[in-house]
Coordinates of C-alpha atoms in Angstrom, one line a residue:
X1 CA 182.8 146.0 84.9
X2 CA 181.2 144.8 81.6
X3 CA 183.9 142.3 81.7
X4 CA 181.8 140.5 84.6
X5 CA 178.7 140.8 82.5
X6 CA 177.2 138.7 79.6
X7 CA 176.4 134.5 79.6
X8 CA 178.5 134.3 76.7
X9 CA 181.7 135.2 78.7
X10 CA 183.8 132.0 79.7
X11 CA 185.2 132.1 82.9
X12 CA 188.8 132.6 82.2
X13 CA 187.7 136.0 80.7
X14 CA 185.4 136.6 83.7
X15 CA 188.7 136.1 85.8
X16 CA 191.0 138.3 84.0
X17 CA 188.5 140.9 83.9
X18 CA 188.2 140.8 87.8
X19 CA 191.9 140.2 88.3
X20 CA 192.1 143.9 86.1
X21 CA 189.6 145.6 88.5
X22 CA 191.4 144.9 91.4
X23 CA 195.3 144.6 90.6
X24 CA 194.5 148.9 89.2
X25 CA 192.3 149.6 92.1
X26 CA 189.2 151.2 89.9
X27 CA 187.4 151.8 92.7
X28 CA 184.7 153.9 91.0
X29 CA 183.6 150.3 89.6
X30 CA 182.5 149.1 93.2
X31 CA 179.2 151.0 92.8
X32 CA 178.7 149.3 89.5
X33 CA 179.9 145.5 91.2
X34 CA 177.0 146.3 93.4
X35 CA 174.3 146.8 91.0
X36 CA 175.2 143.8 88.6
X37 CA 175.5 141.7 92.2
X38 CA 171.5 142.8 92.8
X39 CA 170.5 142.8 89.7
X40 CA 171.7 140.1 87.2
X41 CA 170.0 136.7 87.5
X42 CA 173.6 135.2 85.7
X43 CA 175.4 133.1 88.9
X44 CA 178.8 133.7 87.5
X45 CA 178.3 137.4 87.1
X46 CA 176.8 137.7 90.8
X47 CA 180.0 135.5 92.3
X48 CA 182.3 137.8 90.2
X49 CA 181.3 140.6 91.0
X50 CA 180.9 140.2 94.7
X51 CA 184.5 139.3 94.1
X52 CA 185.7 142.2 92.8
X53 CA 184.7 143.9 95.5
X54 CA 186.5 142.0 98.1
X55 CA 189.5 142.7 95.9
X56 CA 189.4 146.1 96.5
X57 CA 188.2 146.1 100.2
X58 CA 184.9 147.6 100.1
X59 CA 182.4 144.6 100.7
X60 CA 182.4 144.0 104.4
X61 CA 180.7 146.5 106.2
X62 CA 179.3 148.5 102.5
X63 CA 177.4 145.3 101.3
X64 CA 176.7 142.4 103.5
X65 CA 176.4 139.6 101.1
X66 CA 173.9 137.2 102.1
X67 CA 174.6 133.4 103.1
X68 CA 171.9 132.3 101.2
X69 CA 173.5 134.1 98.2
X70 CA 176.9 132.9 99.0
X71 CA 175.6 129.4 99.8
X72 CA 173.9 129.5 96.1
X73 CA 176.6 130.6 94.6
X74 CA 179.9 128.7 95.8
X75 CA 179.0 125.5 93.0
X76 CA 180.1 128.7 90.5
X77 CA 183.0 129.5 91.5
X78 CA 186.3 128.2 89.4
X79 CA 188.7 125.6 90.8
X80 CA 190.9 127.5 93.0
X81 CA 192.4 126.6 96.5
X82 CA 192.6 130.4 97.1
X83 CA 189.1 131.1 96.1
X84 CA 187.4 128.5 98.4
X85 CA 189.9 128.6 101.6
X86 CA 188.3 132.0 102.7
X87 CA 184.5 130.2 103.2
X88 CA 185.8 126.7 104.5
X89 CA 186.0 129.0 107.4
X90 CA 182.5 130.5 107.4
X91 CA 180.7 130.4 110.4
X92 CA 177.5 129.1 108.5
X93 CA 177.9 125.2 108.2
X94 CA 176.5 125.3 104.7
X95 CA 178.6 127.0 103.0
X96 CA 182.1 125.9 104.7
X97 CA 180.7 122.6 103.8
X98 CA 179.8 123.5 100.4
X99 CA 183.7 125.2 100.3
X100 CA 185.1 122.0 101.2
X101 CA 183.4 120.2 98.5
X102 CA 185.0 122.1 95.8
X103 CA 188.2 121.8 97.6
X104 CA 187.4 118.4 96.9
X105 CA 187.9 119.0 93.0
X106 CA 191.4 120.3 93.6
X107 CA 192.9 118.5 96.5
X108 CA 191.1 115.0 97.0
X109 CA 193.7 114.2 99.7
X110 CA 192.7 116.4 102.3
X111 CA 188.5 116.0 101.7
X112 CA 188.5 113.4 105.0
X113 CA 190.3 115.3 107.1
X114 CA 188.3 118.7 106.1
X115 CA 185.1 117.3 106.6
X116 CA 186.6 116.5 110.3
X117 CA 187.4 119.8 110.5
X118 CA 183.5 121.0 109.8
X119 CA 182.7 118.2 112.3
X120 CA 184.7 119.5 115.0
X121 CA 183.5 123.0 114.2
X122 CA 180.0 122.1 114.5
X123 CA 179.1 119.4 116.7
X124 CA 175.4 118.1 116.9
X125 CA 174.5 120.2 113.8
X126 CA 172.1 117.6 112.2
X127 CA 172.6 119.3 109.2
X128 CA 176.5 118.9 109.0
X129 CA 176.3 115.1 109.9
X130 CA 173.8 114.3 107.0
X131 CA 175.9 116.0 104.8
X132 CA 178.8 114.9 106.2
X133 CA 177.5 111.3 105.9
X134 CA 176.3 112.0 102.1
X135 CA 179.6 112.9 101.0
X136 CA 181.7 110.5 102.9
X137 CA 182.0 107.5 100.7
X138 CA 184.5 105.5 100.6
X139 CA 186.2 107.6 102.8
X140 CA 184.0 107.2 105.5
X141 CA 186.3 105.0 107.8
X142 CA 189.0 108.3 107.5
X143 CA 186.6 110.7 108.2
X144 CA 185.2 108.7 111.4
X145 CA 189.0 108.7 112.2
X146 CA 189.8 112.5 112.0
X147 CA 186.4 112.9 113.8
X148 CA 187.2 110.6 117.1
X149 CA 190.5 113.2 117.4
X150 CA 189.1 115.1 119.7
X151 CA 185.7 114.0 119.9
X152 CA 182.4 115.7 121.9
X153 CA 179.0 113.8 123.3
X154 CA 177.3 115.4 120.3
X155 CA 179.5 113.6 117.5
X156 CA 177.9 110.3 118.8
X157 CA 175.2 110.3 115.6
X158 CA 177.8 111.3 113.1
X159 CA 180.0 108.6 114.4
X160 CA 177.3 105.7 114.3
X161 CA 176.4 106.8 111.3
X162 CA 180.3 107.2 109.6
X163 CA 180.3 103.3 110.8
X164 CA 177.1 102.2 109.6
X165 CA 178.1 103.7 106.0
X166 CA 181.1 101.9 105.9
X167 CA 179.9 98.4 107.1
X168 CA 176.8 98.5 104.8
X169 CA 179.3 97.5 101.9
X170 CA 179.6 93.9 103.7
X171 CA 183.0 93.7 102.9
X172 CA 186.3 93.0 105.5
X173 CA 187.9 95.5 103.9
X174 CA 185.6 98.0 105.1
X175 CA 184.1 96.8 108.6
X176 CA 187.6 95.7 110.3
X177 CA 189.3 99.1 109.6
X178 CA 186.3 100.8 111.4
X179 CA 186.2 98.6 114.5
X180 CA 190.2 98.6 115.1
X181 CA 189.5 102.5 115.6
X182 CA 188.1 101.6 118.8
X183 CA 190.4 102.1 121.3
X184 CA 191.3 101.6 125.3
X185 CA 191.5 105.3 125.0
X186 CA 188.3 105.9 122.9
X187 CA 185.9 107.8 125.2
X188 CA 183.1 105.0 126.3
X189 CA 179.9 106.4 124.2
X190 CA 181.9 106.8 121.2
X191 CA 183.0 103.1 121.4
X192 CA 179.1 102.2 122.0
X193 CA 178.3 104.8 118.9
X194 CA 180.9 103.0 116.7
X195 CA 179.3 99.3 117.2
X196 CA 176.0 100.5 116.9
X197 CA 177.0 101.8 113.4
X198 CA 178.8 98.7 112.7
X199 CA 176.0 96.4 114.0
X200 CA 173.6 98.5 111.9
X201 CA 175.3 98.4 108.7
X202 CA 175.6 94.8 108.7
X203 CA 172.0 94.4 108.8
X204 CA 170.9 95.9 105.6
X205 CA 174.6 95.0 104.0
X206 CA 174.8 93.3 100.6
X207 CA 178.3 92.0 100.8
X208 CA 179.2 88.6 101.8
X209 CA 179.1 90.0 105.2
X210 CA 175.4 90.1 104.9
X211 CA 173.2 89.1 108.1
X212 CA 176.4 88.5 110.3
X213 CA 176.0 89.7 113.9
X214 CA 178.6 92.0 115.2
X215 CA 179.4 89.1 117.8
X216 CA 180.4 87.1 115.1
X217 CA 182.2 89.8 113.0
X218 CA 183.9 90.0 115.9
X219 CA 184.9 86.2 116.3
X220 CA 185.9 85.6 113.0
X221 CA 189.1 87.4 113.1
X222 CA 192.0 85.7 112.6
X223 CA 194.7 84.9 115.8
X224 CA 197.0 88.2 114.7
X225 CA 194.1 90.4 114.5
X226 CA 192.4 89.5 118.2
X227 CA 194.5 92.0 119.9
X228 CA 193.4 94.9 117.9
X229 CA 189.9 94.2 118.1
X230 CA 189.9 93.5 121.8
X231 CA 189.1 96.8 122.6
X232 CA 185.6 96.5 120.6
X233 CA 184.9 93.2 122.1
X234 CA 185.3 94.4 125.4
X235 CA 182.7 97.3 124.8
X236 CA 180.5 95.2 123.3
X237 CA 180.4 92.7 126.4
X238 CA 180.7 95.8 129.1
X239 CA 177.1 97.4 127.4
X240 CA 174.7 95.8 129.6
X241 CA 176.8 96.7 132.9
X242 CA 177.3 100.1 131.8
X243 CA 173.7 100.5 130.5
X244 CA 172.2 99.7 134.4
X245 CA 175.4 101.3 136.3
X246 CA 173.4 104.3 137.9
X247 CA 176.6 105.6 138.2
X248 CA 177.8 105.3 135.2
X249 CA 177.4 108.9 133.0
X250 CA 174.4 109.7 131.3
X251 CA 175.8 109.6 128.1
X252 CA 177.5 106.3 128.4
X253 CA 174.1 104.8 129.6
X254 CA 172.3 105.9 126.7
X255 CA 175.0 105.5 123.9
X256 CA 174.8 101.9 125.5
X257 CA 171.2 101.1 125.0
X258 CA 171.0 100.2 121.2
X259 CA 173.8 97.4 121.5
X260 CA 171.1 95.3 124.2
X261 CA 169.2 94.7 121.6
X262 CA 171.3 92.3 120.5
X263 CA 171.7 90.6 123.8
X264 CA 170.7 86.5 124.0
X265 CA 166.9 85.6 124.7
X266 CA 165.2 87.3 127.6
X267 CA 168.4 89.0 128.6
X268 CA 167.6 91.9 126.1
X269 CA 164.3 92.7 127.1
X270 CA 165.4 92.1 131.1
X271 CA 167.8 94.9 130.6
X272 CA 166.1 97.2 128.7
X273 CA 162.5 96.7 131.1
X274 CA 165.0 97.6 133.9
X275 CA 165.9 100.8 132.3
X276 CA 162.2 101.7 132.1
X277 CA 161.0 102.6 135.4
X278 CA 160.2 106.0 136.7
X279 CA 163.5 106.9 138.5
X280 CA 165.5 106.7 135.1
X281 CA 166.3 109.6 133.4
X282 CA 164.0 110.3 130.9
X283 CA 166.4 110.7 128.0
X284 CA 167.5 107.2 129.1
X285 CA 163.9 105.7 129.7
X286 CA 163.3 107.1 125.8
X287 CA 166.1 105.2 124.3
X288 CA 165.8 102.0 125.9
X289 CA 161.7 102.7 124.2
X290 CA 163.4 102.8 121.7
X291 CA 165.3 100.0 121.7
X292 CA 162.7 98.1 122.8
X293 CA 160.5 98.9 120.0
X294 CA 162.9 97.0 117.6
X295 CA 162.2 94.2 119.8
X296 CA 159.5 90.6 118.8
X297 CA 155.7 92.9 119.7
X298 CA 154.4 90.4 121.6
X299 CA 157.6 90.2 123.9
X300 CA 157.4 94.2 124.5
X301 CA 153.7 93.5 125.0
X302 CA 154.0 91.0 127.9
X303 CA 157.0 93.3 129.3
X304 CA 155.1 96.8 129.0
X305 CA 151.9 95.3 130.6
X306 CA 153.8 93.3 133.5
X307 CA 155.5 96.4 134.1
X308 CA 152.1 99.4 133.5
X309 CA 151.6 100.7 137.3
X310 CA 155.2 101.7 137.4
X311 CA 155.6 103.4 133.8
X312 CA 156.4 107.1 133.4
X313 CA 152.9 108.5 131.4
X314 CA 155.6 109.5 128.6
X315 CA 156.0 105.6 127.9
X316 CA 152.9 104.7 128.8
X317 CA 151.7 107.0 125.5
X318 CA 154.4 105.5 123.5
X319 CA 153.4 101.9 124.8
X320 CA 149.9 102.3 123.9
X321 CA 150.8 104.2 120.3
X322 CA 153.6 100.8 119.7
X323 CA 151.4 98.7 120.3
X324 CA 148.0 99.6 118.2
X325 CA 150.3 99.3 115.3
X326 CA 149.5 95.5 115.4
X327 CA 146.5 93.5 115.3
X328 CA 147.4 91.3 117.7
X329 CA 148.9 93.7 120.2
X330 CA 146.2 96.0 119.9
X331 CA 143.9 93.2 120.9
X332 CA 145.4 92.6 123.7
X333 CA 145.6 96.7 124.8
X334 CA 142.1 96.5 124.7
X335 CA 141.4 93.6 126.9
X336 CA 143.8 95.0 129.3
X337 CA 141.0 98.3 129.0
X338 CA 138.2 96.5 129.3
X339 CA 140.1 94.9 132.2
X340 CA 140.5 97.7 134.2
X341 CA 144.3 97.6 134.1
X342 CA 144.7 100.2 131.6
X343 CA 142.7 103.7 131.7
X344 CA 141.2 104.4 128.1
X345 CA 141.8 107.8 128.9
X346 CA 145.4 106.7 127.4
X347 CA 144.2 106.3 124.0
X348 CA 145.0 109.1 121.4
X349 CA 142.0 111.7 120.8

């Protein structure tokens, strides 16, 4: 085992050391793998040796390597498909994640459709969208592709965000190929998640895209091109109807919400104050809070306080917190206190 050992070894010899160990089965070396894999500080010599003893079957069930170690670790290893295809299957999202991204060094081709994979794997892990996101670059439009296949409620973030990545470059060649990906067959909150992305990125874009509406994006197609995007344009008209259709599934409803925002004049804060009252759901009566909060203050002022005897005390609290945040606003809270509309047992301790 001293060929595992030492900073000074190069990771070729490291390899052909292992690759001895195990191709002549020296098992009486397992007991020494162990040691250096407690004891050395070295990354290479820890990831080799818990290698070796793979190779000659004694590490599952005789020494449960930690995640945390493996998760450390994986950077380390050399640039082998073989080496990395046995954790892009882990069942901790960090390290298939970190697998994939040194598959990445050795087959760029398939990094979209692997970090799909992870997607699919683990759906609504916040920590596998960030990173998911992080990575994506300019291959975010193909990952948001390989994630719809198939696509769960809880991939509604990651989508959103996959779009907003790729429209923040305010380029054609980025925001088209994300909005033809919305389908007739596209489940209905995934098509809201995907504008909402869209309409997102183009707010903070830098490209000559910058400040367009998705409304317009969406008109400024040319005649061959209508057909594909009709799908998206019809979502984006249906959001309102779907948004106050009680019978309409939650999820719909609330993947819905964000695009009223965008909504003409009154209409926006009209539909999201309907979604407000008391006999909503409350994960719907949060986002439409939400929503609303992106909203002109003195607008959501005049709405929340037209609207205060029939307010859940949930949104009543975020109300009152929304609105201190301005001068004006928060003059006009108090008044409504001093008033006797509002209780100033409401106000934050």
């Amino acid at each position: 085992p001293t060929g595992l050992v030492g900073s000074e070894m190069c990771i070729r010899d490291r390899i052909h050391a292992q690759r001895l160990l195990v191709e002549n089965g020296y098992d009486e070396t397992v007991s020494d793998a162990m040691r250096e894999l407690r004891r050395r500080e070295d990354p290479l010599t820890q990831i080799h040796a818990e290698w070796t003893m793979r190779g000659v079957e004694r590490l599952r069930g005789a020494f449960p390597v930690s995640s945390e170690l493996l998760e450390s670790q994986l950077r380390y290893l050399p640039d082998s498909v073989s080496e990395y295809a046995e954790f892009e299957q882990s069942e901790n999202a960090r390290i298939a994640f970190l697998a994939i991204c040194g598959l990445k060094r050795v087959d760029l081709s398939k990094f979209a459709s692997r970090l799909a994979a992870v997607a699919h794997r683990f759906p609504g892990d916040p920590w596998i969208r960030k990173a998911i996101v992080s990575a994506s670059g300019s291959r975010s439009g193909e990952i948001l592709s390989g994630v719809l296949k198939g696509a769960v409620p809880e991939h509604a973030d990651l989508l959103r965000d996959l779009a907003q990545v790729s429209a923040a470059h305010g380029v054609d060649e980025r925001v088209y190929p994300v909005l033809f990906q919305v389908e007739e067959s596209t489940p209905m909150w995934a098509k809201f998640a995907i504008l909402e992305g869209v309409s997102n990125g183009l707010r903070s874009a830098k490209g000559p895209l910058k400040g367009k509406s998705l409304s317009s994006v969406l008109d400024a197609v040319l005649d061959d091109q209508q057909q594909e995007l009709a799908p998206a344009r019809a979502a984006l008209e249906s959001a309102r109807e779907v948004a106050l259709d009680v019978s309409a599934p939650t999820n719909d409803r609330i993947a819905a919400v964000p695009l009223l925002g965008g909504l003409p004049g009154d209409t926006a804060l009209d539909s999201i104050g309907q979604l407000l009252g008391p006999d909503m759901r409350p994960a719907l009566r949060d986002a439409a809070f939400r929503e609303l909060s992106t909203l002109n203050r003195g607008k959501v002022a005049e709405l929340l306080f037209s609207k205060w005897q029939v307010l859940s005390p949930e949104i009543q609290q975020k109300g009152i917190l929304h609105l201190s945040r301005s001068n004006d606003t928060a003059k006009q809270l108090l008044q409504k206190m001093v008033e006797g509309e509002i209780s100033r047992g409401l106000l934050p301790v």
